[in-house]
Phi, psi and omega in degrees: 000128182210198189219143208242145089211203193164176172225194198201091163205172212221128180104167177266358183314152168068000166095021161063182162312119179221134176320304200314323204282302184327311173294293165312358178269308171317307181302351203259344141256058182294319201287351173264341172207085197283335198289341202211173162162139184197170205228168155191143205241127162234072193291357158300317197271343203051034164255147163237108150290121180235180166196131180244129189240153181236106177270138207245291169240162185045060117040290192284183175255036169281359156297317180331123161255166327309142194233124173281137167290194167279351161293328166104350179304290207277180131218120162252155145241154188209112166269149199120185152218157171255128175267340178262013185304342180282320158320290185306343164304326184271348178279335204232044188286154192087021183223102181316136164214150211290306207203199168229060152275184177281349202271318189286326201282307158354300171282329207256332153314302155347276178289359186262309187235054163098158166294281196288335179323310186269335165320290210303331177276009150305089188277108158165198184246145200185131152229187208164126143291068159279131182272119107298111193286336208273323189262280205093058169256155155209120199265145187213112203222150153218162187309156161000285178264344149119007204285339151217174225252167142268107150310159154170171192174190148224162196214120170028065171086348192222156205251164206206113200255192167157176171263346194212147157352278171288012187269303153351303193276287168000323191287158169280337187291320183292119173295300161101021176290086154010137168220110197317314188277348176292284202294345174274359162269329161278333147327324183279313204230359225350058148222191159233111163318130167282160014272358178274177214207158174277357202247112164325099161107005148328133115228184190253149185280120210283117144021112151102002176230174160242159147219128170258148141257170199232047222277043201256222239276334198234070199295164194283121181287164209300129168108356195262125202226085162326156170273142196283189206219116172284136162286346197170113161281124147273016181263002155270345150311265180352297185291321142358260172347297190303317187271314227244080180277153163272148217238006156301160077068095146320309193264027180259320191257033124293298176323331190282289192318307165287348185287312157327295161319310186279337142331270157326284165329301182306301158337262184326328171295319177323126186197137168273014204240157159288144194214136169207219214203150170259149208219081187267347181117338199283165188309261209351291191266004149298321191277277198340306199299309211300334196259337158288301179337312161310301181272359184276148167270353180219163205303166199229140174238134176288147179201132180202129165286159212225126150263178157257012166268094198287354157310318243194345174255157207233332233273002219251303173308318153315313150313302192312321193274334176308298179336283227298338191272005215352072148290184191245102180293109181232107180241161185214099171288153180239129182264141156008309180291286170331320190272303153331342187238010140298313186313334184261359157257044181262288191324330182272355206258324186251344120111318192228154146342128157212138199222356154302096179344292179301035157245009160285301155332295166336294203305321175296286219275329137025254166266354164281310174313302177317327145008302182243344179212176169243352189209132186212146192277190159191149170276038181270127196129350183280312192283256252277007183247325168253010181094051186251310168337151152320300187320310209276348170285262256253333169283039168231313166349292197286310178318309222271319180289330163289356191267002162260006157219176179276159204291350185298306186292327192275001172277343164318303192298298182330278177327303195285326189296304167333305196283016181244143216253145166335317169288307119042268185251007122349269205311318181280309189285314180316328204262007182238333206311291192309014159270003196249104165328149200304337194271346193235024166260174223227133165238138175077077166266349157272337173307284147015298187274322176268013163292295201301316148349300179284345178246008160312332192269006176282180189203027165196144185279031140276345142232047144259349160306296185287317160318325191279337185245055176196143201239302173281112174348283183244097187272322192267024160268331191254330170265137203291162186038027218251143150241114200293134175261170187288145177251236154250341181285352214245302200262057162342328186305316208265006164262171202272145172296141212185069164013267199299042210348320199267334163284303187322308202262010161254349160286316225274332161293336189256345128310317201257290198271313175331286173297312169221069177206263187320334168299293211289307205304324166307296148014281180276316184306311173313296238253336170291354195232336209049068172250155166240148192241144160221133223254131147274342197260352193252019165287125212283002177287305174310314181293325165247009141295324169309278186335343209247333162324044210348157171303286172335310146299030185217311190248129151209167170040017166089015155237167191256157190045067172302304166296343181268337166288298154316305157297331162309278190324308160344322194219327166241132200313170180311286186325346182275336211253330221267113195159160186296162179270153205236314177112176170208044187253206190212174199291044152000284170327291201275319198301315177265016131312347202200218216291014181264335220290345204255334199279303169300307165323300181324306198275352179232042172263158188308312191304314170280343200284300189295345173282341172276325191034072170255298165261134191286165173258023191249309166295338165297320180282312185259019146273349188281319168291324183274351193298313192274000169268346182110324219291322160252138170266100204243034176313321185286334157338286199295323173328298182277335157313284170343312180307313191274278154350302149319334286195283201274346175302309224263351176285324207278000000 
């Protein structure tokens, strides 16, 4: 796991190509690669490649970035890992090699079959800046599923890569102009969707592609930004998937799935490092573990945060499974303060506007793994391949019964679910649960109802979809100058045909929140501690097995990951497991009520808000009034303001 970046530019402007600037750009992500770091310059060509590496595999510095190939043709930099590159070695018999990384196997793929060739054989997470020295191209790709990012643009004449922002920001060139309508999608999503940026002229390179420039005798005029060129669809997974059904068998595709699975896990484990797994008790990171564990010659070390807000800890089921699996178990409660004194380091940690709560936890558990390792697995990637949100049980249910009344009557009921305060009905719920099997009570049952709330008025289940996953209604009501832009959630023309509304709304998760909102919080939470992190369920084999699954092996009985449970049960009773999905976020709400309450008031006073002119103040200040009377709860509301607001303190 490392940090990529370098620039372009023609001409002495900016003091012409210099190691220096290339190096100060590099330093602006020490924390993605602490261990190395190097440069390499072609001031004929005006390209600089730089790199900071956190070693993982090759040790030595036969590992060294930017790395030339053996023809002398390519130089890359590169974050990630290929978990299958010893494979690929072996496709390239007859080929002398300096040491064993994936970055030499890479280059030497290059040159035998292509750029895109070697991309498609390449099972892992990866983003690259590769130079052609011969063409005078410079190629920029990122893995499949987006686990890591590329930045990139031009800025006043000159082209500008990263892994991040602030490698970016480094450069003299760079501007920084704010782009309004980019923030009305973090209103919206409380992320920023790629290909936009909080920054004009900015974007993120997309999941599944390369983009070239072409930089030789008849350079690319300023500013000119080719479309990236996808390597591998997932809506062509998918459509696959749907027609080409697998015709087994329940238990031949609980069998498939763990060999697959198990595959995966083994793969991810390869490391020259200490490696262990984040473990919250839930299906998704129970199976990982239960499936390293399987494959160790020794206890696997486990890693999990604990609160004292029993809304919100995990920490007491994790346990429990960590026993049964006897990994070597590392937990840490965090109190409220402890949790609270992260918030003023998010903005450097998360680089752009981010407003998913739960990366302060990400963040926690994090940094207690690093403690013990350098590399930590995870289970992210399960609720989108198997139904595991809420969203994906229960909003086609809730559609089929609303569609039996008018929309009139149900916006009333939405108005009476309102006038009782989230605790409200906390309270209400508490004194009935306990007639309910542990599996089908609800934690947060007042968040819940006025979530449910908010969608009663829809009128198709593609916008109770888009209600459950939008956090400001009309977002270009709160930001000043703003046109909210199209997203893939937006442009219905681009999705794949797809039956089922509950298939539907798990590719449309595995497009969007997946790659950017859960992908990034990992990501930057880690990659802030220098941690490298890895997804085992997102090897792209696993995924189009998932995909080939009737709905009925994912959804039964009115629960989600039905098959994954089943291989999971393999190694841990029911019984460990078996309880509501809890999420992994914090008491937000009561927080900016109560010790939050002066830090926020700051950032949402009326007077700055209109000095600033980003946001009108008038729908912030009054969720910000019904937030602190109780009457409403607008944590998530307020969240993505706060966010943005800390964002631009921590800019100035």
């Amino acid at each position: 796991m490392c940090g990529i970046t370098g620039y372009w530019q023609m001409g002495d402007g900016w003091g012409g190509v210099s190691a220096a600037t290339a190096e100060a750009m590099a330093l602006g992500i020490v924390n993605r690669g602490p261990d190395d770091a190097g440069v390499w310059i072609d001031k004929d060509a005006g390209i600089a490649l730089a790199h900071r590496r956190l070693s993982v595999l090759e040790l030595s510095m036969a590992g060294h970035q930017p790395m030339v190939s053996p023809s002398g043709r390519f130089v890359l930099v590169f974050n990630g890992e290929i978990y299958n590159h010893l494979t690929l070695r072996k496709d390239m018999e007859g080929r002398s090699w300096r040491g064993h990384s994936d970055t030499e196997t890479l280059l030497s793929g290059f040159e035998a079959w292509g750029v895109e060739a070697t991309v498609k054989k390449s099972v892992g997470m990866f983003a690259f800046a590769l130079w052609d020295r011969v063409d005078r191209v410079l190629t920029l790709a990122r893995d499949r599923i987006g686990e890591k990012p590329v930045y990139y643009g031009w800025q006043k004449g000159v082209f500008l890569f990263g892994s991040e922002l602030k490698a970016l920001k480094a450069h003299p060139a760079f501007c920084g102009d704010i782009d309004r309508d980019a923030l009305t999608l973090l209103l919206r999503y409380n992320c920023i969707p790629a290909p936009y940026s909080i920054y004009k002229g900015i974007c993120k390179l997309l999941p599944a592609t390369v983009v070239q420039f072409a930089f030789g005798k008849e350079n690319p005029a300023l500013g000119e930004m080719p479309p990236p060129k996808p390597y591998w669809s997932l809506s062509a997974l998918v459509e696959h998937g749907l027609v080409d059904r697998f015709a087994g068998s329940d238990s031949d595709a609980v069998s498939g799935l763990e060999t697959r699975l198990k595959e995966s896990v083994g793969l991810q484990m390869i490391a020259d490092v200490p490696l262990g797994v984040f473990l919250s008790g839930g299906v998704d990171s129970s199976t990982i573990v239960a499936l390293m564990q399987a494959q160790a010659t020794r206890p696997v070390k486990t890693f999990t945060i604990g609160f004292s807000e029993q809304g919100y800890n995990e920490a007491t089921h994790a346990k429990a499974v960590a026993r049964h699996l006897g990994t070597e178990h590392n937990e840490l409660y965090v109190t409220p303060s402890e949790a609270q004194a992260v918030i003023p380091h998010l903005p450097g940690f998360y680089d752009e506007p981010f407003s998913d709560s739960s990366q302060i936890p990400t963040f926690l558990v994090s940094r207690l793994a690093r403690q013990h390792v350098t590399v930590s697995l995870s289970g992210d990637g399960g609720d989108e391949l198997f139904g595991g949100y809420n969203r994906h049980v229960w909003a086609n249910s809730i559609w089929r019964v609303l569609r039996r009344f008018p929309v009139a009557f149900r916006k009333i009921l939405a108005a009476s679910i309102t006038t009782l305060s989230p605790k409200a009905w906390d309270r209400i719920y508490a004194g009935s649960s306990a007639l309910l099997p542990p599996r089908l009570r609800i934690v947060q049952a007042g968040e819940k109802a006025h979530k449910l709330a908010s969608v009663l008025s829809a009128r198709s289940p593609e916008e109770t979809y888009w209600g459950l996953v939008s956090h400001w209604e009309t977002p270009t009501d709160a930001v000043v100058g703003s046109a909210e832009p199209p997203t893939l959630l937006t442009d219905r023309a681009g999705w794949p045909v797809i039956p089922d509304p509950e298939h539907r709304m798990m590719y449309l998760d595995a497009m969007t929140y997946l790659p950017d909102d859960i992908l990034v919080k990992v990501d930057r939470a880690a990659m802030g501690v220098s941690l490298e992190t890895r997804a085992p369920f997102l090897d792209h084999r696993v995924m189009e097995f998932a995909w080939c699954l009737p709905l009925s092996m994912k959804i039964r009985e009115g629960r989600g990951k039905w098959i994954l449970r089943q291989v999971l049960y393999k190694y841990v009773p029911r019984e460990l497991i078996e309880r509501p999905k809890m999420g992994f976020g914090m008491p937000i709400d009561a927080w900016l009520r109560g010790p939050l309450r002066e830090w926020a008031e700051a950032l949402l006073d009326d007077s700055r808000l209109r000095r600033e002119g980003f946001f009108r103040p008038e729908p912030i200040r009054r969720k910000w009034r019904e937030h602190l009377s109780g009457v409403r709860n607008w944590q998530y509301h307020l969240w993505d303001v706060l966010m943005f607001q800390a964002w631009l303190d921590a800019r100035d």
